[in-house]
Tab-separated table of C-alpha atoms and ligand atoms in Angstrom:
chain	number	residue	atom	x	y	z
A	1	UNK	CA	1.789	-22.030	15.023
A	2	UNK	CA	-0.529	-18.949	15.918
A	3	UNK	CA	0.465	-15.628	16.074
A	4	UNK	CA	2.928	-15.076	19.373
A	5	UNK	CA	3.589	-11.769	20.703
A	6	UNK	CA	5.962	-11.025	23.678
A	7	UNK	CA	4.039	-7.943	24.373
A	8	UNK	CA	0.135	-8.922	24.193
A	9	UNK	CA	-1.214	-12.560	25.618
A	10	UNK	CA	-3.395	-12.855	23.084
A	11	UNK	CA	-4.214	-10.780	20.037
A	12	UNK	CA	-7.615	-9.789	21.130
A	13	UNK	CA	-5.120	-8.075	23.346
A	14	UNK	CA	-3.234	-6.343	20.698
A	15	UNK	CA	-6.787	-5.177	19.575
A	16	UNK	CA	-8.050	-3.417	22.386
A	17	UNK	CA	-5.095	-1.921	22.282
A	18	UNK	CA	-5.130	-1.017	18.740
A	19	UNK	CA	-7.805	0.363	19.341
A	20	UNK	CA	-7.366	3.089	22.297
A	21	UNK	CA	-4.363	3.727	19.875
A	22	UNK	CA	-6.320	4.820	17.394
A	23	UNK	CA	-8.617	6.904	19.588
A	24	UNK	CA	-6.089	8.768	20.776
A	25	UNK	CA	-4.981	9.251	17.031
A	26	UNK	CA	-8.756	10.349	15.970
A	27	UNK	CA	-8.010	12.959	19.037
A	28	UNK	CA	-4.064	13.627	18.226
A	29	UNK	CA	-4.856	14.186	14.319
A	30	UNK	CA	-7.709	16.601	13.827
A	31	UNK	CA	-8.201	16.965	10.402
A	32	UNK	CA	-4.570	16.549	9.405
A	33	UNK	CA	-4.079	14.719	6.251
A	34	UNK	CA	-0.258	12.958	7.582
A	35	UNK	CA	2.296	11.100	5.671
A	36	UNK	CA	5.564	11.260	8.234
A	37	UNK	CA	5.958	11.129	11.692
A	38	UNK	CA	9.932	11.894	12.178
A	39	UNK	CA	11.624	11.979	16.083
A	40	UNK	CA	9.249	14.473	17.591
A	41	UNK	CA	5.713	12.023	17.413
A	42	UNK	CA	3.934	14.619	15.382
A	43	UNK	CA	2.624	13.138	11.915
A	44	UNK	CA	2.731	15.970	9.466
A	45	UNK	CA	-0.065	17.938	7.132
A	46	UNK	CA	-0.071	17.434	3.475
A	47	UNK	CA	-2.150	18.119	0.790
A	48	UNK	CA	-5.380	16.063	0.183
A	49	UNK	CA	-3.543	14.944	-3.281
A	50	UNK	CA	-0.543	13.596	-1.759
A	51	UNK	CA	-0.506	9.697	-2.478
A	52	UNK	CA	-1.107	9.055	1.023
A	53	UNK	CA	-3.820	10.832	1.822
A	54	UNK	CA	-6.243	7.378	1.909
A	55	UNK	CA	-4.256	5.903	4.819
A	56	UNK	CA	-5.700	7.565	7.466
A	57	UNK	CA	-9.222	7.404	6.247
A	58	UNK	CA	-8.518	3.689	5.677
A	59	UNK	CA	-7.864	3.142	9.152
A	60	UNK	CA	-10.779	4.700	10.582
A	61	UNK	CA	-12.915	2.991	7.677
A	62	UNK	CA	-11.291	-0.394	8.717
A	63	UNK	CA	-11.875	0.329	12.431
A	64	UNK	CA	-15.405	0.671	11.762
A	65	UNK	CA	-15.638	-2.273	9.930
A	66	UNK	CA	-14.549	-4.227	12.649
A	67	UNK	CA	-16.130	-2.540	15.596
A	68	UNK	CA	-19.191	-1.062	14.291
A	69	UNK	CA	-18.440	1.681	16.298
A	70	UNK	CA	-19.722	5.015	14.829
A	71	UNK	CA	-16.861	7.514	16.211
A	72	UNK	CA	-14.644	5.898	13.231
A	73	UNK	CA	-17.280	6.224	10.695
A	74	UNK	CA	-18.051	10.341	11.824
A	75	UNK	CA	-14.126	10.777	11.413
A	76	UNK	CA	-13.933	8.812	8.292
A	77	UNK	CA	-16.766	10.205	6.496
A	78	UNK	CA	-15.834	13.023	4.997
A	79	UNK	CA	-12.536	12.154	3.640
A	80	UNK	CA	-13.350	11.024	-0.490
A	81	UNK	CA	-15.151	14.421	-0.138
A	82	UNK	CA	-12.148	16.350	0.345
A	83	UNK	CA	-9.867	14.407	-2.376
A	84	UNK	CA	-11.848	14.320	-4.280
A	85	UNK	CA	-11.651	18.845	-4.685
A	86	UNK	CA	-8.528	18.051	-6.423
A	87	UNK	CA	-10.298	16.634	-9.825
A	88	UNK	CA	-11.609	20.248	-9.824
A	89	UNK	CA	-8.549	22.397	-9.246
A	90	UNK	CA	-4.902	22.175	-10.422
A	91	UNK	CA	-3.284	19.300	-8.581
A	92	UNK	CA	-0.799	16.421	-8.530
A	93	UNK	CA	-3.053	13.188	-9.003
A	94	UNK	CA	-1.683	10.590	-10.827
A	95	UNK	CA	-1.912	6.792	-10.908
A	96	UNK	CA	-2.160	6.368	-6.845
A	97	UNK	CA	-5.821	7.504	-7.517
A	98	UNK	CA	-6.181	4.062	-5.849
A	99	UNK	CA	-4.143	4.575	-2.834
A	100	UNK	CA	-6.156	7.692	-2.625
A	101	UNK	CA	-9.869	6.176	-3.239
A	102	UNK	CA	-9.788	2.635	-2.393
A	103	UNK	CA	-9.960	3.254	1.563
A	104	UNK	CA	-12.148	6.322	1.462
A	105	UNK	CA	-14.442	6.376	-1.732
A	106	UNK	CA	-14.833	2.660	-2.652
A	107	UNK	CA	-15.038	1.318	1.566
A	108	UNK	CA	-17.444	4.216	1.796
A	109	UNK	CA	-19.897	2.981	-0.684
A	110	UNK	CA	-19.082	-0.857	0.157
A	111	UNK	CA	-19.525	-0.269	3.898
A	112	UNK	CA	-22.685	2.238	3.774
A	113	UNK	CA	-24.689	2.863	0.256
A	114	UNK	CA	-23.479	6.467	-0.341
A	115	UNK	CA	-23.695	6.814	-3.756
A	116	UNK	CA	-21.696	9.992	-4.021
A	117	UNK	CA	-19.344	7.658	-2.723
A	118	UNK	CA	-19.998	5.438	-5.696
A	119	UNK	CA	-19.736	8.670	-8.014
A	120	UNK	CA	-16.719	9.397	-6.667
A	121	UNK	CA	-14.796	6.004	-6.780
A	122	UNK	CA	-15.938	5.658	-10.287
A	123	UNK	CA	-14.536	9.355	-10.887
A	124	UNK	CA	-11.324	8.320	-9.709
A	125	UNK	CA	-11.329	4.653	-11.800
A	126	UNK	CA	-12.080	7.130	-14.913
A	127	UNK	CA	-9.184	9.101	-13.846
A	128	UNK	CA	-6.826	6.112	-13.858
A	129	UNK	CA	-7.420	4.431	-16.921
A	130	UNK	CA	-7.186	7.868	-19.030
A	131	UNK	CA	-3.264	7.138	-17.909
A	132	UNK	CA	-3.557	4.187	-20.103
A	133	UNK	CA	-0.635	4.002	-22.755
A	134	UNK	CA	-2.024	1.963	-25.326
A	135	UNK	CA	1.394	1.336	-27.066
A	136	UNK	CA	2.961	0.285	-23.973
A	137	UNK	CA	0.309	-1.306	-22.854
A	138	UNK	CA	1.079	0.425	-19.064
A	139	UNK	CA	-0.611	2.939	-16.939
A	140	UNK	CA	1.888	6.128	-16.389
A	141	UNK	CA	3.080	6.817	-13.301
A	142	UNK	CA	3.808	10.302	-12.557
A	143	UNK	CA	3.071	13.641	-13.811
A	144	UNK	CA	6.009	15.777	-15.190
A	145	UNK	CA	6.828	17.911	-12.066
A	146	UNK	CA	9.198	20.782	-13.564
A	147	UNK	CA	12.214	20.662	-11.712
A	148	UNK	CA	11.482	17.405	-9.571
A	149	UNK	CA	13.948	14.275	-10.162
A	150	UNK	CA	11.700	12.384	-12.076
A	151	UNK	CA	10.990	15.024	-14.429
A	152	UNK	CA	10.197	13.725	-18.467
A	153	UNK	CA	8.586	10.684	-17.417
A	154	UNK	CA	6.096	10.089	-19.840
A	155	UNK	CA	6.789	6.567	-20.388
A	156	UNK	CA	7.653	5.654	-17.112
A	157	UNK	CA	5.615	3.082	-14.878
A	158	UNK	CA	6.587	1.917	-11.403
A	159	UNK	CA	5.737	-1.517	-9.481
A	160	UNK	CA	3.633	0.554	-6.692
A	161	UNK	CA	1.163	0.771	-9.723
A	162	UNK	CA	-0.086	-3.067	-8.977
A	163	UNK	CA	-1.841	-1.721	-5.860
A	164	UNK	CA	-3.890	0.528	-7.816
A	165	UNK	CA	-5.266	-1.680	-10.545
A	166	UNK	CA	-7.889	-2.645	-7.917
A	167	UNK	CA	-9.948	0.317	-8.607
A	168	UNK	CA	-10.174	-0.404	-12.101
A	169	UNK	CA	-11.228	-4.000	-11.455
A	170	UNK	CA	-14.176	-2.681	-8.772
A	171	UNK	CA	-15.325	-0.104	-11.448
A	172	UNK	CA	-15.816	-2.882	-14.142
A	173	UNK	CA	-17.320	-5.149	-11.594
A	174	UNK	CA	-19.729	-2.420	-10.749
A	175	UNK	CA	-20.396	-1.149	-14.351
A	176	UNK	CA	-21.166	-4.461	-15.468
A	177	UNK	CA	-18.265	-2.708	-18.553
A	178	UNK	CA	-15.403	-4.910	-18.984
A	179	UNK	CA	-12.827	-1.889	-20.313
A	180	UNK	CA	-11.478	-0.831	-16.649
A	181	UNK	CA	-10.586	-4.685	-16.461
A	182	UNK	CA	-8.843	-4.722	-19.483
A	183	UNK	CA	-6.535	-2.525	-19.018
A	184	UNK	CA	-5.588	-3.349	-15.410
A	185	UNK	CA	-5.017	-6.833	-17.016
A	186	UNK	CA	-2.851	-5.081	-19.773
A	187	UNK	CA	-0.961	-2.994	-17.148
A	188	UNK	CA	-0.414	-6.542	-14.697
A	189	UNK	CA	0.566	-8.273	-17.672
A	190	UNK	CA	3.095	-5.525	-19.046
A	191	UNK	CA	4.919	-5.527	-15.065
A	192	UNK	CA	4.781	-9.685	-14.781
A	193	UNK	CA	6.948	-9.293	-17.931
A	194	UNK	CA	9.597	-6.166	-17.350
A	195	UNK	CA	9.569	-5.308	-13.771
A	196	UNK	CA	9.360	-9.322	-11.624
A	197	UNK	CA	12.638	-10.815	-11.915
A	198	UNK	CA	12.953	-14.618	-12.550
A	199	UNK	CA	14.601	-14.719	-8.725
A	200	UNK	CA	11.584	-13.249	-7.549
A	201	UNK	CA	13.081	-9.638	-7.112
A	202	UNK	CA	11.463	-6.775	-8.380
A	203	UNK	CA	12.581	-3.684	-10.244
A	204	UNK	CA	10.986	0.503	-9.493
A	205	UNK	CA	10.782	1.664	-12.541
A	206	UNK	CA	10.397	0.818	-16.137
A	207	UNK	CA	10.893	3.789	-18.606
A	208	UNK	CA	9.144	2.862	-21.960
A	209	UNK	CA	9.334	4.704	-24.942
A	210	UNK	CA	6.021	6.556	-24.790
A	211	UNK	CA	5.372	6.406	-28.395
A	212	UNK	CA	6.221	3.079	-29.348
A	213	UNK	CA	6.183	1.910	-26.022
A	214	UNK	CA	9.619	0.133	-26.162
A	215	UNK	CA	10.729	-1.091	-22.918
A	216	UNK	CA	14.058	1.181	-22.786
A	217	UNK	CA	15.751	0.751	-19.548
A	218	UNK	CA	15.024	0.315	-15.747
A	219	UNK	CA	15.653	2.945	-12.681
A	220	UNK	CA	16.688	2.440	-9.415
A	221	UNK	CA	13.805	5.208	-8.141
A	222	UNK	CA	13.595	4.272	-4.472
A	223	UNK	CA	15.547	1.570	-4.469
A	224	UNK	CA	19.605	1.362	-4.585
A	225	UNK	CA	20.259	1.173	-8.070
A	226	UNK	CA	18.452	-0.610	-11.566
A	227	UNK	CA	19.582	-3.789	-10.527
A	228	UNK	CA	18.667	-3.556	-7.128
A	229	UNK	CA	15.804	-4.982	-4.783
A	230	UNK	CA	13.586	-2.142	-3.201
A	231	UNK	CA	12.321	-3.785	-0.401
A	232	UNK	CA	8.814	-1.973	-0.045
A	233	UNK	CA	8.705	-2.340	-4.322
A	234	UNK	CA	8.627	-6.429	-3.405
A	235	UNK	CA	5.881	-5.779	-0.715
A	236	UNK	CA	4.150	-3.975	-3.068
A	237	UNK	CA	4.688	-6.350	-6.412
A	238	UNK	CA	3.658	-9.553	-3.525
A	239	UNK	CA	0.559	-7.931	-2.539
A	240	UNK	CA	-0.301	-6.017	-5.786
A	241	UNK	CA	-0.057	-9.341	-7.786
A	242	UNK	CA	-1.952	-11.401	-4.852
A	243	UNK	CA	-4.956	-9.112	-5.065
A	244	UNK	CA	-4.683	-9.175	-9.276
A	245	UNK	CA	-5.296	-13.185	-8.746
A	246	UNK	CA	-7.850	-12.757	-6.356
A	247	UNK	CA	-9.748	-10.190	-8.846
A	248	UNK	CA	-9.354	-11.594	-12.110
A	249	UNK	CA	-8.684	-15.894	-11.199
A	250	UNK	CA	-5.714	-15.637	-13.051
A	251	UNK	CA	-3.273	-17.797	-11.847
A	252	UNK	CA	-0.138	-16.594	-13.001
A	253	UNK	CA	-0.508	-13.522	-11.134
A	254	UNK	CA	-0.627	-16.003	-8.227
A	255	UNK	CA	2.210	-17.629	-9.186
A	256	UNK	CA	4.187	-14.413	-9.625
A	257	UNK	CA	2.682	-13.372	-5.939
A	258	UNK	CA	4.441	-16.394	-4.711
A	259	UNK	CA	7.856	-16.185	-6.517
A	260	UNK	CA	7.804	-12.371	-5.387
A	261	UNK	CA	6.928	-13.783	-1.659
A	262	UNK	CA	9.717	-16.513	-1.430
A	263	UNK	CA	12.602	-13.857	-2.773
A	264	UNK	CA	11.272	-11.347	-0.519
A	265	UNK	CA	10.793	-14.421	3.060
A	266	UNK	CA	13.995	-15.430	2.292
A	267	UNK	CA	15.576	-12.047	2.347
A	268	UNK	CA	14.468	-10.285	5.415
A	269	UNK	CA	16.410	-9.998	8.541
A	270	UNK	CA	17.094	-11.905	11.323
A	271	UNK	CA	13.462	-10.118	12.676
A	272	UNK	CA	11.722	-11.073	9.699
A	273	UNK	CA	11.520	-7.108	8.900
A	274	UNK	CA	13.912	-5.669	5.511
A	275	UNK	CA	16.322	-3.722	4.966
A	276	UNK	CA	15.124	-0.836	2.584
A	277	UNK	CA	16.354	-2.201	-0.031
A	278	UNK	CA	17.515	-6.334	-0.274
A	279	UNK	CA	20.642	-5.201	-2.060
A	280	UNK	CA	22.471	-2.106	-0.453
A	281	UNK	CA	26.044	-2.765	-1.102
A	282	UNK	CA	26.895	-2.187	2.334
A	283	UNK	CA	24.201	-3.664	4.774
A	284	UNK	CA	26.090	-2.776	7.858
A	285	UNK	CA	23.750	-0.021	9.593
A	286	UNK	CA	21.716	0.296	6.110
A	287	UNK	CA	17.844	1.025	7.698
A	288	UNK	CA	15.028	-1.110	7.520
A	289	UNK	CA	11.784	-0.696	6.316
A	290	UNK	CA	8.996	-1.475	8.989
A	291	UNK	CA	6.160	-0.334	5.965
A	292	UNK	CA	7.581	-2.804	3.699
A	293	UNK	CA	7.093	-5.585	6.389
A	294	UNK	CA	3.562	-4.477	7.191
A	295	UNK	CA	2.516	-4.246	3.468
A	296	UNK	CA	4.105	-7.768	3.010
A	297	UNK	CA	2.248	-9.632	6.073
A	298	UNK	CA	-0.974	-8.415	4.761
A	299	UNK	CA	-0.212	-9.932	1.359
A	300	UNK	CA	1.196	-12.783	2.555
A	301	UNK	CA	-2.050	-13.510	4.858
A	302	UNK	CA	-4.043	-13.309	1.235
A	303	UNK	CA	-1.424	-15.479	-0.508
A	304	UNK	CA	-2.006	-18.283	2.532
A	305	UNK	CA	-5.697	-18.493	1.499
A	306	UNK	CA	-5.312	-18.684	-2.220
A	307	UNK	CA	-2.986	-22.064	-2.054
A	308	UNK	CA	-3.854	-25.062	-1.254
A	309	UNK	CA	-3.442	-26.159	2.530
A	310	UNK	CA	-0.483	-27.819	2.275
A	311	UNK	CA	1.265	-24.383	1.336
A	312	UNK	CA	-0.470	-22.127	3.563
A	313	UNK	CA	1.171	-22.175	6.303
A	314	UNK	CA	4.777	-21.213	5.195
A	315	UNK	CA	3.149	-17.422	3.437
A	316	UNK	CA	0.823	-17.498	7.097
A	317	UNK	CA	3.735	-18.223	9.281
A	318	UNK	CA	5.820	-15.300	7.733
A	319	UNK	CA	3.327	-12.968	8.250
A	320	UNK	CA	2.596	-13.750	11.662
A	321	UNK	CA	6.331	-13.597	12.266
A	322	UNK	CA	6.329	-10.187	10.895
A	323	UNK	CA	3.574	-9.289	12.581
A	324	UNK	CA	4.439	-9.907	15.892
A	325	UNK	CA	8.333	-8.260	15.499
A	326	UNK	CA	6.722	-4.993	13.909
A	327	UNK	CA	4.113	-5.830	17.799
A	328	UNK	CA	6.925	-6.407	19.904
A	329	UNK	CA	9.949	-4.540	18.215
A	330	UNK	CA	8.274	-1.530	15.831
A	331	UNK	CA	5.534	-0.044	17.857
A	332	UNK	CA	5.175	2.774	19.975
A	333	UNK	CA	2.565	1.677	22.960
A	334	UNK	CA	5.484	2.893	25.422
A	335	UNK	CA	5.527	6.123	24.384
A	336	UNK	CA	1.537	6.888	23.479
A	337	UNK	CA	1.875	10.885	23.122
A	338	UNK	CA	3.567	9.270	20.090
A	339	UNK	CA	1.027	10.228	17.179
A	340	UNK	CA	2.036	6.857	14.737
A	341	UNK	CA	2.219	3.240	15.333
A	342	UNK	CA	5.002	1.856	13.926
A	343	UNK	CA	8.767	3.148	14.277
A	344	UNK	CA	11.537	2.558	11.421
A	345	UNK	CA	10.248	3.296	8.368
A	346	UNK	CA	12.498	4.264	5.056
A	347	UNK	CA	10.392	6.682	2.614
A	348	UNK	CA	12.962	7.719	0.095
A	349	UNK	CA	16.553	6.783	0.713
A	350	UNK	CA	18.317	8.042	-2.282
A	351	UNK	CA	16.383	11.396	-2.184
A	352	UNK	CA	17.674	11.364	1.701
A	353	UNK	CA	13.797	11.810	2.738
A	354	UNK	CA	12.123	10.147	5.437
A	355	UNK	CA	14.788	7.683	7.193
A	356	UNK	CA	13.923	6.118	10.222
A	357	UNK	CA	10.761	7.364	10.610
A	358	UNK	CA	6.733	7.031	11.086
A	359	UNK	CA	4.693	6.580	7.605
A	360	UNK	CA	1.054	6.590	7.706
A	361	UNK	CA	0.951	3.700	5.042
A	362	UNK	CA	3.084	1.255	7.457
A	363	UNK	CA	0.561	2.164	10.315
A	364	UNK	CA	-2.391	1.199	7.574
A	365	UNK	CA	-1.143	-1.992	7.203
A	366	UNK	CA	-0.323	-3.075	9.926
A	367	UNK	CA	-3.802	-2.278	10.890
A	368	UNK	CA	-5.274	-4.133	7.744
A	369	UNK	CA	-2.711	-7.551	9.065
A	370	UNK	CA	-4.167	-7.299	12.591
A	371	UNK	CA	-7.330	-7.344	11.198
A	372	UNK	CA	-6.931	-10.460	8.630
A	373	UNK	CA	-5.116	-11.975	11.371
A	374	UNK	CA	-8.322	-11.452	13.598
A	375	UNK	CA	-10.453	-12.515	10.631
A	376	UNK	CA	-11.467	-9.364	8.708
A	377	UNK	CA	-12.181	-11.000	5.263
A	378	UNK	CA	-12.954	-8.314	3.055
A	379	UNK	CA	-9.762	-6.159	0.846
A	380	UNK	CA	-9.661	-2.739	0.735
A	381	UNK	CA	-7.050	-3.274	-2.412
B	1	LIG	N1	4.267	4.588	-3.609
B	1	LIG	C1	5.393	5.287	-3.126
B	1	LIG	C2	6.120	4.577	-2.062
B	1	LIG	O1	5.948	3.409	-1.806
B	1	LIG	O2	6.934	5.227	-1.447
């Protein structure tokens, strides 16, 4: 089965229009670095250190990449510059230096030469293994934020981290220096043992004791409780642990890909798009997560190469089933004054933050799917 849209005959179709969508986004945005779109259309303006300020840049790097049309490369050019002002004044980067460089820094250099590109990615890889704990054998997650909910979280690290080892595994390919590897290895091997469940389920947060690095207890974080199933956490662990095989040829990170994969196929709704979280005690109007299914159908596309044939197509099917509900269900081409493309999104659920709404990160990857779905072969993660 190919991928099926009610919406678009073909998905050349969906491209084209992908693409005037993300025109009129180049035009829309201006040099807004966005996060959440809420009722109104209007993505918002954060700071260049917010985690998601690589999303946008990603697109336009990834619309490039498939076009070869310069008007994404002039709008993405400039955008590692401008994160990369916050290693030089106060800030909040922490461990999603690789959300943040990945799709602006490291595509940069991949896609043109730059080699402040190459200074800056490798910056940013520095950055992220100086958050090594060596007794925990994790990277930390957050910074302590006085005041903030997650305040004295020294020993604390977080599935969403598995998307970031990436950058440590480019800077030791491109340093011909094995260290950066090493500890992403560490890090993958410390969350394959305390945050993947044996069902396949994943846990937030892990708090470690920061000295020892005891594993102490788990956190519900964005998710409903410890014991709980954050659906864009399982998107992340699938995809995070998919790209980990793909980087390193270690096969149990491929094997924990796919138990992470069949928990989180098997638990989706009737749409093939999650809940927020796979285990709300009370599902009845509980709101889905359209990022989570975007993140997932882009891992799951990976996961369908990386087995042999005669699994493929069950992780491929998924993700062309998710793909064409988040197409035909999620998107926004009705309404194009609308600045995202994907409705539905859950940020932070227990914090009450961002329910039902536009993330930049969902639009990303859906982008990146479409584009493995149309045969884009490279990984920005
Ligand atoms: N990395 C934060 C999130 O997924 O919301």
């Amino acid at each position: 089965m190919a991928f099926q849209s009610q919406r678009f005959a073909s998905l050349d179709e969906l491209w084209n229009k992908l693409e005037q969508k993300t025109d009129r986004m180049i035009d829309q945005m201006g040099g807004k670095s966005p996060h959440v779109a809420k009722a109104d259309g209007v993505y918002d303006d954060n700071p260049t250190d917010a985690w998601t300020s690589g999303f946008w840049p990603g697109i336009l790097w990834l619309m490039y990449e498939m076009t070869g049309k310069e008007r994404y490369k002039e709008a993405a050019w400039d955008w590692d510059r401008k994160l990369e002002e916050n290693f030089v004044r106060p800030s909040n980067f922490h461990h999603d230096v690789g959300f943040q460089f990945l799709p602006t820094a490291i595509v940069k250099y991949r896609l043109t030469g730059d080699a402040d590109a190459k200074r800056i990615g490798l910056e940013a890889a520095n950055f992220l293994a100086g958050r090594f704990n060596l007794a925990g054998r994790f990277i930390r997650a957050w910074n302590n934020v006085k005041g903030a909910w997650h305040e004295g979280n020294d020993g604390w690290a977080i599935i969403d981290c598995m998307m970031n080892l990436p950058l440590l595994m480019w800077a030791s390919g491109e340093l011909g220096d094995p260290r950066f590897k090493h500890i992403a290895v560490a890090h993958a091997d410390t969350a394959l043992a305390n945050f993947v469940r044996d069902d396949g389920s994943t846990r937030h947060i892990c708090c470690f004791d920061p000295e020892t690095g005891e594993f102490l207890h788990a956190l519900g974080g964005q998710g409903f409780a410890p014991d709980s199933a954050w659906s864009r956490g399982n998107a992340w662990a699938l995809y995070g642990f998919s790209a980990m095989y793909r980087l390193s040829g270690q096969q149990r990170y491929l094997d924990a890909a796919k138990r992470v994969a069949h928990f989180f196929i098997a638990s989706v709704e009737d749409d093939f798009v999650p809940l927020w979280d796979f285990r709300v005690d009370n599902r009845s109007g509980a709101p889905r997560d359209s990022s989570a299914a975007a993140i997932a159908a882009s891992g799951l596309i990976d996961i369908s190469k990386y087995v042999p044939a005669g699994q493929s197509g069950l992780y491929l099917q998924a993700a062309e089933r998710m793909i064409a509900s988040l197409t035909d269900r999620y998107a926004t081409w009705d309404t194009p004054e609308h600045e995202a493309i994907l409705l539905h999104g859950t940020g932070h659920l227990p914090r009450g933050a961002n329910i039902d709404v536009s993330l930049i990160y969902g639009d990303y990857y859906y982008v990146e799917a479409v584009s493995k779905l149309k045969g884009w072969n490279c990984h920005m993660f």
